[in-house]
Structures are given as structure tokens and as C-alpha cells.
Short mmCIF file of C-alpha atoms and ligand atoms in Angstrom, two decimals:
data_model
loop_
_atom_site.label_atom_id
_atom_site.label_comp_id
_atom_site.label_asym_id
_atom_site.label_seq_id
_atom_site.Cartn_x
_atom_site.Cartn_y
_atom_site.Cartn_z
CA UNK A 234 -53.14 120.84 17.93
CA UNK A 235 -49.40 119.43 18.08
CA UNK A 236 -46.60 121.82 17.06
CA UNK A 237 -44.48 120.52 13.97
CA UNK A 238 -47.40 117.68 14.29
CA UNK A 239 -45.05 115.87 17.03
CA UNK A 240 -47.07 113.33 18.27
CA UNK A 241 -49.23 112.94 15.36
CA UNK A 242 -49.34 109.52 13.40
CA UNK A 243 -50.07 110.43 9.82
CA UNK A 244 -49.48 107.16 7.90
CA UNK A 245 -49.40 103.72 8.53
CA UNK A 246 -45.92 102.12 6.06
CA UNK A 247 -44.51 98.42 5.97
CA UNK A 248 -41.27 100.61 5.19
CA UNK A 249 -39.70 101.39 8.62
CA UNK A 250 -40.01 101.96 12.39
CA UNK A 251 -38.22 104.37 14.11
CA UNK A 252 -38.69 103.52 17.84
CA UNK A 253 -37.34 107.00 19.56
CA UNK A 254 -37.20 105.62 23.24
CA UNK A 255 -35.04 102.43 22.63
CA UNK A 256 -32.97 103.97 19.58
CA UNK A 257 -33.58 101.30 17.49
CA UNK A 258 -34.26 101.52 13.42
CA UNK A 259 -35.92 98.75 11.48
CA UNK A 260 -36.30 98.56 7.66
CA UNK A 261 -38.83 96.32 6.96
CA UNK A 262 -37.93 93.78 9.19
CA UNK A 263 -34.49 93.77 9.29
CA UNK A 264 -32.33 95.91 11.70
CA UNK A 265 -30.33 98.26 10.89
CA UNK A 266 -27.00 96.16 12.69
CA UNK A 267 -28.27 93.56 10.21
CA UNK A 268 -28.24 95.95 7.47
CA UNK A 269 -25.51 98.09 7.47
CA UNK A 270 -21.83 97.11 6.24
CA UNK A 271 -23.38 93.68 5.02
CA UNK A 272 -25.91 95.29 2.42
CA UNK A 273 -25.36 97.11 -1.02
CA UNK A 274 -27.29 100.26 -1.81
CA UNK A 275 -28.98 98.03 -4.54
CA UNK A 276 -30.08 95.69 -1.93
CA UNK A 277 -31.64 97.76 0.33
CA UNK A 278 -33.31 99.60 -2.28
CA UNK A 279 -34.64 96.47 -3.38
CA UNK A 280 -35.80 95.91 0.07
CA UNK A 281 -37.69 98.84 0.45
CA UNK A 282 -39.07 98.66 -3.26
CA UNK A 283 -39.96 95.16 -2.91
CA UNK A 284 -44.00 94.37 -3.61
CA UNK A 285 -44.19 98.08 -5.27
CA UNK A 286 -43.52 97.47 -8.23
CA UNK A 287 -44.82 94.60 -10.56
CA UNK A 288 -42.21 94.30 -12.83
CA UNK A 289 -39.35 94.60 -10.10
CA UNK A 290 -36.31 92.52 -10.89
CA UNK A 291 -34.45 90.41 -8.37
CA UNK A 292 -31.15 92.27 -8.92
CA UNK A 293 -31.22 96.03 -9.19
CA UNK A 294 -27.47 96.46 -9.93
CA UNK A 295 -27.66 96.36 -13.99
CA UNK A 296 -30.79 98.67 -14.30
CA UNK A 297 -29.52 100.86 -11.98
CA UNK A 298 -26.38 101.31 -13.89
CA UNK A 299 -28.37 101.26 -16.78
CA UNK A 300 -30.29 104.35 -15.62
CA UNK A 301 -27.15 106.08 -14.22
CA UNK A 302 -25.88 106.06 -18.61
CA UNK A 303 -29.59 107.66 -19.33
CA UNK A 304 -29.66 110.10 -17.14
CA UNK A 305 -26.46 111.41 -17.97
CA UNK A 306 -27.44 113.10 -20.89
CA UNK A 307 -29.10 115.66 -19.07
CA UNK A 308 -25.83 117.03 -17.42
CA UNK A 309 -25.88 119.20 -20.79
CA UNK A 310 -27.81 121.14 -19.32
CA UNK A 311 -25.93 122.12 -16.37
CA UNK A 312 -24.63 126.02 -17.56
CA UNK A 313 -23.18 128.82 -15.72
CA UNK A 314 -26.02 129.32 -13.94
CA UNK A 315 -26.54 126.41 -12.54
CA UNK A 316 -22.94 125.82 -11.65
CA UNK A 317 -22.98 129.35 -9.70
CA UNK A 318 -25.06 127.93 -6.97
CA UNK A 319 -24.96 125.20 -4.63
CA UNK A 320 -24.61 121.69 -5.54
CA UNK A 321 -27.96 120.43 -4.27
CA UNK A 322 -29.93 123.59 -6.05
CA UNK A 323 -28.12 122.52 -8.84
CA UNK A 324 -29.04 118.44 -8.55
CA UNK A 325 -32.41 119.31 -8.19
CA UNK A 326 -32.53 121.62 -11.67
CA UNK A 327 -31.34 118.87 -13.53
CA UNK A 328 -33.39 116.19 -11.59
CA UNK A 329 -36.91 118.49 -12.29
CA UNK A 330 -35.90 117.90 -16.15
CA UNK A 331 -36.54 114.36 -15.55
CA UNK A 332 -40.42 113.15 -17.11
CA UNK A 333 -42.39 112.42 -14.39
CA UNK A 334 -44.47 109.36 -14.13
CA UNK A 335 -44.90 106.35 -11.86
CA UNK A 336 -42.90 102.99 -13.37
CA UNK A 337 -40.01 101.80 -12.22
CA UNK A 338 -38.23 103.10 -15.48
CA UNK A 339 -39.04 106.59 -13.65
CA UNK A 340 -37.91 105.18 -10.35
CA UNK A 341 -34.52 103.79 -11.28
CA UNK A 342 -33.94 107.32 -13.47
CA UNK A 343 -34.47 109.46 -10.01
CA UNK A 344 -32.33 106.96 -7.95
CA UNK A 345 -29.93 107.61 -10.52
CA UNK A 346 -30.19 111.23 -10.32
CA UNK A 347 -28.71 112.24 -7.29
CA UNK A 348 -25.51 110.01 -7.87
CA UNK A 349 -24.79 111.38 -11.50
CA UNK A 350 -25.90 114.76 -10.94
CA UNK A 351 -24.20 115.36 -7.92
CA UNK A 352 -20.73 114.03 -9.17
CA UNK A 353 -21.34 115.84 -12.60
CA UNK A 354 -22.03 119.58 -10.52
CA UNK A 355 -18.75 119.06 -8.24
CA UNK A 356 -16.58 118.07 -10.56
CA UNK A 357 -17.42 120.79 -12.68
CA UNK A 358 -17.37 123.19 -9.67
CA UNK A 359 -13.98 122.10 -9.29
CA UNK A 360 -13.14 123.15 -13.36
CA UNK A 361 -13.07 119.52 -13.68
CA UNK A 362 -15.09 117.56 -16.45
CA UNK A 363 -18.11 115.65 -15.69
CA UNK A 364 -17.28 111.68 -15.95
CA UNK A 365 -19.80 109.48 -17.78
CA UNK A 366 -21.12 106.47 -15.84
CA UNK A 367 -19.91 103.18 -15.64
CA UNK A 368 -22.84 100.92 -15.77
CA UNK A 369 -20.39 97.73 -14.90
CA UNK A 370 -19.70 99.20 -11.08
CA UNK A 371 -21.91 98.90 -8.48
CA UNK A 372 -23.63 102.25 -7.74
CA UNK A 373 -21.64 103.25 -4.34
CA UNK A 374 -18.39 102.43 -6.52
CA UNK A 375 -19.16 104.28 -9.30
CA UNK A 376 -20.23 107.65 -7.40
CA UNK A 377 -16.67 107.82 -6.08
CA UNK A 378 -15.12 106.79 -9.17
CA UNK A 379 -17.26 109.66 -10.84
CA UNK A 380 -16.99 112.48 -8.39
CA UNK A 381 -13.12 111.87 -7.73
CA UNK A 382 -12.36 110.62 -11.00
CA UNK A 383 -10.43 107.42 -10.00
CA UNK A 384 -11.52 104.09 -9.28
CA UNK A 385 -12.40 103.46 -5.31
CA UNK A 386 -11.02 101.26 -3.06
CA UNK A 387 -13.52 98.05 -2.35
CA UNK A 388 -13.28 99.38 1.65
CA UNK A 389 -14.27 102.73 0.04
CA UNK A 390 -16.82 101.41 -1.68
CA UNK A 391 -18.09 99.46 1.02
CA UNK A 392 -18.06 102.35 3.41
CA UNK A 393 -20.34 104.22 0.83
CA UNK A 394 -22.51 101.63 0.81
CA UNK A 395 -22.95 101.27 4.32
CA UNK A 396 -23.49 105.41 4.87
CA UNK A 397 -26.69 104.94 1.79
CA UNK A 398 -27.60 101.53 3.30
CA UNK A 399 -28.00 103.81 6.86
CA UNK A 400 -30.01 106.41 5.57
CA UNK A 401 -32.23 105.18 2.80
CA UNK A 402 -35.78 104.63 4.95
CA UNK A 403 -36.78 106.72 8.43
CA UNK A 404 -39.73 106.78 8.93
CA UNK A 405 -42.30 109.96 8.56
CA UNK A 406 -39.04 112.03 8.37
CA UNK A 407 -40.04 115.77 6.48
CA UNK A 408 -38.38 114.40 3.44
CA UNK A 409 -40.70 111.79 2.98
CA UNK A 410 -43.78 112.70 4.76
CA UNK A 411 -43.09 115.81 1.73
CA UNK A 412 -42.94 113.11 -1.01
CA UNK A 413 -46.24 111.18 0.55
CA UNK A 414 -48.23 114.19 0.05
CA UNK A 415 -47.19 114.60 -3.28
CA UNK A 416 -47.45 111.62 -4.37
CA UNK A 417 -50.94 111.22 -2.53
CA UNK A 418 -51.69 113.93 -5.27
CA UNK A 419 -50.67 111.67 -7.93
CA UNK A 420 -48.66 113.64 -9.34
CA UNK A 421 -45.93 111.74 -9.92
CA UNK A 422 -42.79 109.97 -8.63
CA UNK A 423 -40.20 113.14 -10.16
CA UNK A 424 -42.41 115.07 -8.47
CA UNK A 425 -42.43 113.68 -4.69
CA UNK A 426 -38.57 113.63 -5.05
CA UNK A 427 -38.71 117.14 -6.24
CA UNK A 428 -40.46 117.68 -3.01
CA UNK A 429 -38.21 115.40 -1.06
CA UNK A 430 -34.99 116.93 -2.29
CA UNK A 431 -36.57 120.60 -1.30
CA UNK A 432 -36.91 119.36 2.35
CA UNK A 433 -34.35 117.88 2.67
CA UNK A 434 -32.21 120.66 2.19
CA UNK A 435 -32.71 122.36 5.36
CA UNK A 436 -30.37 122.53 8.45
CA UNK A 437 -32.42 121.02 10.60
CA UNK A 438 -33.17 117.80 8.26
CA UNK A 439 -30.60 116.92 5.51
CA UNK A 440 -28.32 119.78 5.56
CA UNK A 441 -26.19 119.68 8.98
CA UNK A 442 -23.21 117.23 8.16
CA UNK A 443 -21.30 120.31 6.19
CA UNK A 444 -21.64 122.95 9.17
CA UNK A 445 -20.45 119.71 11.38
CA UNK A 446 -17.48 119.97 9.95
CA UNK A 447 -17.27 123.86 10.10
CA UNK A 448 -17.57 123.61 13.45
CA UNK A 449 -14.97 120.35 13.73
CA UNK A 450 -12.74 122.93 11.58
CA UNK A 451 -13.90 126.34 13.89
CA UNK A 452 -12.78 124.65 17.42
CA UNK A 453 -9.82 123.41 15.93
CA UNK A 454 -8.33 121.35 19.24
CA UNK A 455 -9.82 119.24 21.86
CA UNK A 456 -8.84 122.05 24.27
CA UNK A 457 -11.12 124.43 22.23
CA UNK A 458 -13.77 122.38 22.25
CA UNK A 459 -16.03 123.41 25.80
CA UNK A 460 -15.38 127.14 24.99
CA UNK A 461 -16.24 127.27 21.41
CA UNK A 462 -19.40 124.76 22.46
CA UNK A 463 -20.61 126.91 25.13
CA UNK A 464 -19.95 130.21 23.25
CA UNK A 465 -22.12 128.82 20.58
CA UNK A 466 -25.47 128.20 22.74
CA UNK A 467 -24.66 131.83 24.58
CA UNK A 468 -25.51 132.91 21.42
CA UNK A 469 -28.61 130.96 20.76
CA UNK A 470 -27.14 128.38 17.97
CA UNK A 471 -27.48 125.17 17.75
CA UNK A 472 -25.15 121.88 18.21
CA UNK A 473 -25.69 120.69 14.88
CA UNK A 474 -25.42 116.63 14.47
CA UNK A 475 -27.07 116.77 18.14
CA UNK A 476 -30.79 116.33 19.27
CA UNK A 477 -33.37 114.80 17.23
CA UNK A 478 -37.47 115.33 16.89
CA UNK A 479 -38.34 111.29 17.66
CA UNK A 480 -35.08 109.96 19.23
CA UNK A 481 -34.93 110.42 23.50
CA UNK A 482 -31.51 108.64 23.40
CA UNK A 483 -28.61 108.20 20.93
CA UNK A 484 -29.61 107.90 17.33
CA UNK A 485 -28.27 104.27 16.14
CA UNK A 486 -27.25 105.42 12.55
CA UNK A 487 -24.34 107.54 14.77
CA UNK A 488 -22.63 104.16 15.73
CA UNK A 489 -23.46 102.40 12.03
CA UNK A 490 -21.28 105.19 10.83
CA UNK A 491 -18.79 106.07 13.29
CA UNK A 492 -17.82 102.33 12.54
CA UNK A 493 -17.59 102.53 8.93
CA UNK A 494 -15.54 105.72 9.81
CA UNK A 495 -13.01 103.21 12.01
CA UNK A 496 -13.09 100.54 9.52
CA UNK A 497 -12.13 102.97 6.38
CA UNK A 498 -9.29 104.77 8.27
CA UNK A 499 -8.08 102.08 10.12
CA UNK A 500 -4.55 102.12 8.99
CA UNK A 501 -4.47 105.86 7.88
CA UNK A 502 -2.15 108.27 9.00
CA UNK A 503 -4.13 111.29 9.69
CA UNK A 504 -8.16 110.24 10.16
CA UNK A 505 -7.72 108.22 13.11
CA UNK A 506 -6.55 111.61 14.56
CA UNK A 507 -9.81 113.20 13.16
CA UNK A 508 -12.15 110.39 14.05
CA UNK A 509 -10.64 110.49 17.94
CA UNK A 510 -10.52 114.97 17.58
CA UNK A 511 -14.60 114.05 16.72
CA UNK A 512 -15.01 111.48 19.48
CA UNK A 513 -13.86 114.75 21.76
CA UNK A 514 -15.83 116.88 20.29
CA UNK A 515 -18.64 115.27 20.58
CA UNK A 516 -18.04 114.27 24.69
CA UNK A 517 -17.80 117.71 25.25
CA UNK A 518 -21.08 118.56 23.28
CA UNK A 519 -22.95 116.11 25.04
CA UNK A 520 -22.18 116.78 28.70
CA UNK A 521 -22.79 120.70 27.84
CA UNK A 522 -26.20 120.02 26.21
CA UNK A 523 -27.18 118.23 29.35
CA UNK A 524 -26.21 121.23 31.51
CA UNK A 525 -27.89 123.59 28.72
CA UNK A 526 -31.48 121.55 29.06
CA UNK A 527 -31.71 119.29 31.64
CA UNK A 528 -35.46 118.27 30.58
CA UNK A 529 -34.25 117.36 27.06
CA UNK A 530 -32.74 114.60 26.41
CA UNK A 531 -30.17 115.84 23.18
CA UNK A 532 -28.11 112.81 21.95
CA UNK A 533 -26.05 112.29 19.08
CA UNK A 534 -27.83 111.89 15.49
CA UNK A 535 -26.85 110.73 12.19
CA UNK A 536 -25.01 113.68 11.10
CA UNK A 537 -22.47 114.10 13.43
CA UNK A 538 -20.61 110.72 11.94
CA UNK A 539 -21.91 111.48 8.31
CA UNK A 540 -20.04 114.45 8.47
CA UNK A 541 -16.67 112.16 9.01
CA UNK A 542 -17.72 109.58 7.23
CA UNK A 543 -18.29 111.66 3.77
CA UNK A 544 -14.79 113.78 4.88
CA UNK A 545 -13.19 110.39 4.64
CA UNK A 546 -14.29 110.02 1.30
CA UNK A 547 -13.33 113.06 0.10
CA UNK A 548 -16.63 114.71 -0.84
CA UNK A 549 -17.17 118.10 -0.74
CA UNK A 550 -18.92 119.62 2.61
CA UNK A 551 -21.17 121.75 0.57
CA UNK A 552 -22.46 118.37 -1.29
CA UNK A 553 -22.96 116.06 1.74
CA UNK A 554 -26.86 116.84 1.84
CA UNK A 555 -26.19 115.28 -1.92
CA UNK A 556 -25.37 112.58 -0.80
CA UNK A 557 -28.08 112.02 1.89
CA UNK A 558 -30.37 112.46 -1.01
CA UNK A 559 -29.09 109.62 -3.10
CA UNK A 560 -29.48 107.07 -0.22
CA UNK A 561 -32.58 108.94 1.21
CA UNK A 562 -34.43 108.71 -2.51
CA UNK A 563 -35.20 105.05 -2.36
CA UNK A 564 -37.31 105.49 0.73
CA UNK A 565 -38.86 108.37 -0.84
CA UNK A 566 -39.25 106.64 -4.07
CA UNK A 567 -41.13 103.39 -1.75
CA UNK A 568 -43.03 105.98 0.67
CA UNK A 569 -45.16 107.12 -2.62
CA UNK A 570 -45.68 104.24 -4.01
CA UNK A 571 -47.05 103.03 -0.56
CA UNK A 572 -49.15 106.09 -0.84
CA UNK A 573 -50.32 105.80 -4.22
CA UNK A 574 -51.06 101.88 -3.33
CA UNK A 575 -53.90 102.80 -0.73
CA UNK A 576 -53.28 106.36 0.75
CA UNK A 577 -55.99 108.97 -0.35
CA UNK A 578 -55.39 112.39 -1.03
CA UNK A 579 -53.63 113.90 2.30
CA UNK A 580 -55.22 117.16 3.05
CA UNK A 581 -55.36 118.05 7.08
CA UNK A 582 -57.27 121.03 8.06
CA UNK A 583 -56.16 124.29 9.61
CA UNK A 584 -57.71 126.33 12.20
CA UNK A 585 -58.37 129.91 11.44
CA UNK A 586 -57.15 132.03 13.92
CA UNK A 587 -57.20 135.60 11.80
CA UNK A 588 -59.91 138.53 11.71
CA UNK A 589 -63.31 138.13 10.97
CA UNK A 590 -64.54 139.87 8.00
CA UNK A 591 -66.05 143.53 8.77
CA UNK A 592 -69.71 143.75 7.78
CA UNK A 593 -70.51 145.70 4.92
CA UNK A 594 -71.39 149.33 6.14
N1 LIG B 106 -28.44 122.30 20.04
C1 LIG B 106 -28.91 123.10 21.01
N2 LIG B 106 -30.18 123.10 21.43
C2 LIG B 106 -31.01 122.23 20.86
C3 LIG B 106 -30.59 121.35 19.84
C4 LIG B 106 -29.24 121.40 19.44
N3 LIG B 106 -28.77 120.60 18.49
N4 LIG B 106 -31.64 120.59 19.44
C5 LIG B 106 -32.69 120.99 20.16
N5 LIG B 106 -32.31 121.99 21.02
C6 LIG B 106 -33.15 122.68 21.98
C7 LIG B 106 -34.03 123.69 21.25
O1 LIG B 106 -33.40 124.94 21.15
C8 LIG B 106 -35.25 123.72 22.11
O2 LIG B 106 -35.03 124.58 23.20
P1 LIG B 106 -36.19 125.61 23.66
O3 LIG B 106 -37.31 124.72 24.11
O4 LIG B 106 -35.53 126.37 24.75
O5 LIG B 106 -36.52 126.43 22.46
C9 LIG B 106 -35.33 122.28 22.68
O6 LIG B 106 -34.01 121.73 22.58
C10 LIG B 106 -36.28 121.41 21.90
O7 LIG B 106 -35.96 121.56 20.53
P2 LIG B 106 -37.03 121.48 19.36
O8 LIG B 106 -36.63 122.43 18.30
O9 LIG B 106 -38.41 121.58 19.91
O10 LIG B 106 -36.85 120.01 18.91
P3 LIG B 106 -37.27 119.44 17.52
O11 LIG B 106 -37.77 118.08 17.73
O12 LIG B 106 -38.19 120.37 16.79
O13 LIG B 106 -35.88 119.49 16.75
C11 LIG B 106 -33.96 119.01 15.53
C12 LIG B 106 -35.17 118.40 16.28
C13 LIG B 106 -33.19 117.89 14.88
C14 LIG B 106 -34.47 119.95 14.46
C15 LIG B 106 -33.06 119.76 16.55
O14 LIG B 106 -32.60 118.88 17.55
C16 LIG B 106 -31.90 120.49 15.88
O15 LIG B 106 -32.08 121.60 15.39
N6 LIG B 106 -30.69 119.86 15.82
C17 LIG B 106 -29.56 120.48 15.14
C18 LIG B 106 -29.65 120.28 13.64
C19 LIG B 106 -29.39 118.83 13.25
O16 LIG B 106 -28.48 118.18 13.75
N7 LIG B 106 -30.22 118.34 12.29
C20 LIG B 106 -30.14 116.98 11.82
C21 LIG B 106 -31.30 116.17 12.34
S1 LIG B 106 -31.03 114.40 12.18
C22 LIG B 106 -31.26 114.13 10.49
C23 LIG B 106 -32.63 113.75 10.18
O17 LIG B 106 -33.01 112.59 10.42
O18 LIG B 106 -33.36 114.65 9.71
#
């Protein structure tokens, strides 16, 4: 048996490769370098939903806006409840009220989701109103228009776009390998997103960009850096934004966005002091991981330059795993319809290892 099913192959997709020894990321076909900064999120998703579904149109950018205005209604129902916990608990309670189903009406809703929900819960966090969608913008303009309540720059946009562009497909990530088995269920795409969401929530998947910057914040000074590092692994932590289950050298998505980082603060007055504090940071992190285990290769991942990337846009640290999940649902969204398309029901076996029953006296 392989722990946390390492070396296991559990589905064949036309989606993406990760290749973990040469760091490379291709989404179906293209690389990511080709990808990223020169696609929109509509694109992409495209892309990945391309041969999915039958009634797919060539340009995604007017349904998806269209679906951003439906879904809005539901923000309603976002009470005190809901508002008292964290923004991605909160996403997902209004994305579960969504009608499950499998068309690409359902599919553009739950794309949707994420970017109004998510904008809707922080603002109002914040004792701000929720904005309404505008259908007119393109999607990564109209989160930030929606969450900060003024238009974005196009290089803000742009830098958005690149960050959802990054991390929409990954392979057989825990995300998505959640969403393939629920969708291999059939029971629906709201569902596997449900399921995707869930997963994706954890520290060591979706949810280390905000404790990055805790830990940016925590060490304070390059000078800090080695001490606060080291202190952190006497303890038994871990680096988050470091280290990886399928990458053996740097993750590319870390240089995809630590250049979108240069190319949105280029000209700023304080993040090119953050971005080069980071760049220390992470020197330091890297050269004490290698002294910390030798036989592991830990390299930079995605999160490290999320985590600056999402700063630089002004999002909240507790709603960057938000924001994952509305460039991370399109891949979930094309892994189960992949699935449904000619995966059967996924159901491995497990290996009793308990008791035996006691005989009857
Ligand atoms: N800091 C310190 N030690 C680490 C780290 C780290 N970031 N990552 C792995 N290790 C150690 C780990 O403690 C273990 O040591 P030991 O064998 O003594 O117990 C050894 O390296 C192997 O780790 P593992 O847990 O077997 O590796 P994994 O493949 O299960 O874990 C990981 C991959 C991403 C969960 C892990 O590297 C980690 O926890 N990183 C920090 C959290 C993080 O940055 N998460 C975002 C992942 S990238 C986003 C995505 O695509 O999901």
C-alpha cells in the first residue's frame, strides 16, 4: 500500500500533467509560460472545458458574467451566522444552495460562485455592502471591482488573471481527485465542488498563502529571518509555501507569480520592498530546509508568491484560499466531467487491519 496513495496513478485526464522531476506544468497542451500573463481566466477555462460540454460557446466572457448577476441573488442569504465565520465556510454555505446538476448552466453558476460569494462575505465582514456584478467586465476585473468596491487597474486586472490562469488545472491534486470521486458518483457538478472547496481548505492544500504572510509579518526583517525559520522547525512546524507531494524541484507556478508580483508593483513605493523582504525570506527558508532534510528535496511552491501576489491586490489573508477556489473550480468543474464522460464509479478497497470478531460463547 502507498501512504497518502503517493505513487499511485488513479486516473488517466487530457486536462494536465504535472511532471514533478523537471517542474514543468502543462494544461492541455499548452505550457504554463505560454499560458500565464497572455491568457484570461475565461480562456483557460474554456481550455480546460473544451470537448465537455456540447453546447460550449466559443467565448465564455458574456455567460460568465451572465452567471455572476444569477448567482447573486443568493447572497440574501448570507446572515449573522454565516458572516461570523470564515470567508471560505461562508462561500461554501452559499455555494451548497446552488441546484445541482450537470449542464453548463450549472457549470458557469459554480464558476461564478466563488468570485461573487467571496467578494459579497468580505465586504460584508468589513461592514461594507455587498456590490452586485457587472456582467460587462471581464471576470478577474470585476472580482476586484466587487471585493474593493472600485474599478481595477487593467495591470490589476491582468495580474488577477494571470494568478487564476496559474492555478486553474493540477493534476490529481486532493481538490480534484475529491471532485472526481464525487462526480464518479454522479451526483452532480455542485456537488464535486462542494467536495472540492472542502479540500481545499486545508493547510497543507489550498489554505497556506494567509499563514505565508503571518509568517512574512512574524519575522518582520531580513535579519529575523534564519532565527524565526529555524525556531519554527525546533518546534516541529512547517515552512508553509515550501515542499510539495509531486514536485522534487521548484514548483513553476512560484516564478509565474513572483513575476506578476514584479510586473504589478513595478513602480510602487512600498511592494518592491515587500517583494525583495519575500525574496529574503524565502533564501533563507530554502538553505535551512536543506540543512533540516538533506534527503528531501523542499523547494518553493505556489503559495509562497500567491501570498504576495493576492497582498498586492489587497485581498484579505483570511480569503486567499477564496481565491484559489475561483481559479481552481474550472479544473474541478472539467475533472468531473472527464469522469462522468468514461470514469466508473471510484471505489478502492481497504485492508482490514482491526480485531477479529470473538466467537459466540
Ligand atoms: N516545512 C518543513 N518540513 C517539511 C515541509 C515544510 N514545508 N514539507 C515537508 N516537510 C518534511 C515533513 O515534515 C516530512 O518530514 P518527516 O519525514 O521527518 O516527517 C518530510 O518533509 C516529507 O514530508 P511529507 O509530509 O511526507 O510530504 P508530503 O508530500 O505529504 O507533503 C506538503 C507535501 C505540501 C503537504 C508539505 O510539503 C507541506 O506541508 N508543506 C507546507 C504547507 C504548504 O505549503 N502547502 C501548500 C502545498 S502547494 C499547493 C497545492 O498544490 O496544494
Amino acid at each position: 500500500m502507498s501512504d497518502g496513495l503517493e505513487s499511485v496513478v488513479a486516473a488517466e485526464t487530457v486536462l494536465s500533467e504535472v511532471d514533478g522531476q523537471a517542474g514543468r506544468l502543462v494544461i492541455r497542451g499548452r505550457s504554463l509560460d505560454d499560458l500565464a500573463g497572455r491568457t484570461s481566466f475565461e480562456e483557460v477555462t474554456h481550455l480546460l472545458w473544451d470537448g465537455f460540454f456540447d453546447d460550449l460557446p466559443h467565448n465564455l466572457a458574456a455567460p460568465l458574467g451572465r452567471a455572476r448577476a444569477e448567482v447573486f441573488a443568493e447572497v440574501e442569504a448570507l446572515d449573522a451566522t454565516l458572516q461570523a465565520r470564515g470567508p471560505i465556510e461562508a462561500m461554501r454555505a452559499l455555494t451548497a444552495r446552488l441546484a445541482d446538476g450537470d449542464e453548463l448552466s450549472v457549470a458557469l453558476r459554480l464558476t461564478a460562485a466563488p468570485a461573487v460569494f467571496t467578494a459579497a462575505v468580505t465586504r460584508r465582514q468589513a461592514g461594507r455592502p455587498a456590490l452586485p456584478p457587472d456582467p460587462a467586465l471581464g471576470h478577474a476585473a470585476d472580482i476586484l471591482r466587487m471585493t474593493r468596491g472600485a474599478a481595477a487597474t487593467p495591470q490589476e486586472a491582468a495580474a488577477l488573471d494571470t494568478y487564476l490562469v496559474t492555478v486553474s488545472d493540477h493534476g490529481l491534486n486532493a481538490s480534484t481527485f475529491a471532485a472526481r470521486v464525487i462526480a464518479s458518483t454522479r451526483a452532480g457538478l455542485t456537488s464535486a465542488v462542494l467536495g472540492g472547496i472542502s479540500a481545499l481548505k486545508g493547510p497543507l492544500h489550498g489554505g497556506a498563502p494567509g499563514p505565508v504572510i503571518e509568517m512574512l509579518d512574524d519575522i518582520g526583517a531580513p535579519d529575523n529571518a534564519e532565527a524565526w525559520l529555524r525556531g519554527a522547525l525546533a518546534r516541529g512546524d512547517r515552512l508553509m509555501g515550501f515542499g510539495h507531494r509531486v514536485y522534487r524541484v521548484r514548483d513553476p507556478r512560484a516564478d509565474a507569480l513572483k513575476a506578476a508580483v514584479r510586473r504589478l508593483t513595478e513602480g510602487s513605493n512600498t511592494m518592491p520592498g515587500r517583494l525583495a523582504f519575500a525574496e529574503a525570506v524565502e533564501a533563507a527558508a530554502l538553505s535551512i530546509l536543506r540543512q533540516h532534510k538533506p534527503d528531501r528535496p523542499l523547494d518553493t511552491n505556489v503559495e509562497f508568491y500567491t501570498a504576495l501576489l493576492l497582498e498586492a491586490l489587497a485581498f484579505p489573508p483570511p480569503a486567499f484560499t477564496c481565491v484559489f477556489a475561483m481559479g481552481r473550480v474550472s479544473g474541478w468543474i472539467a475533472h468531473a466531467r472527464e469522469q462522468l464522460a468514461g470514469g466508473r464509479l471510484i471505489r478502492p478497497q481497504s485492508r482490514y487491519i482491526g480485531p477479529e470478531p470473538r466467537r459466540a460463547a
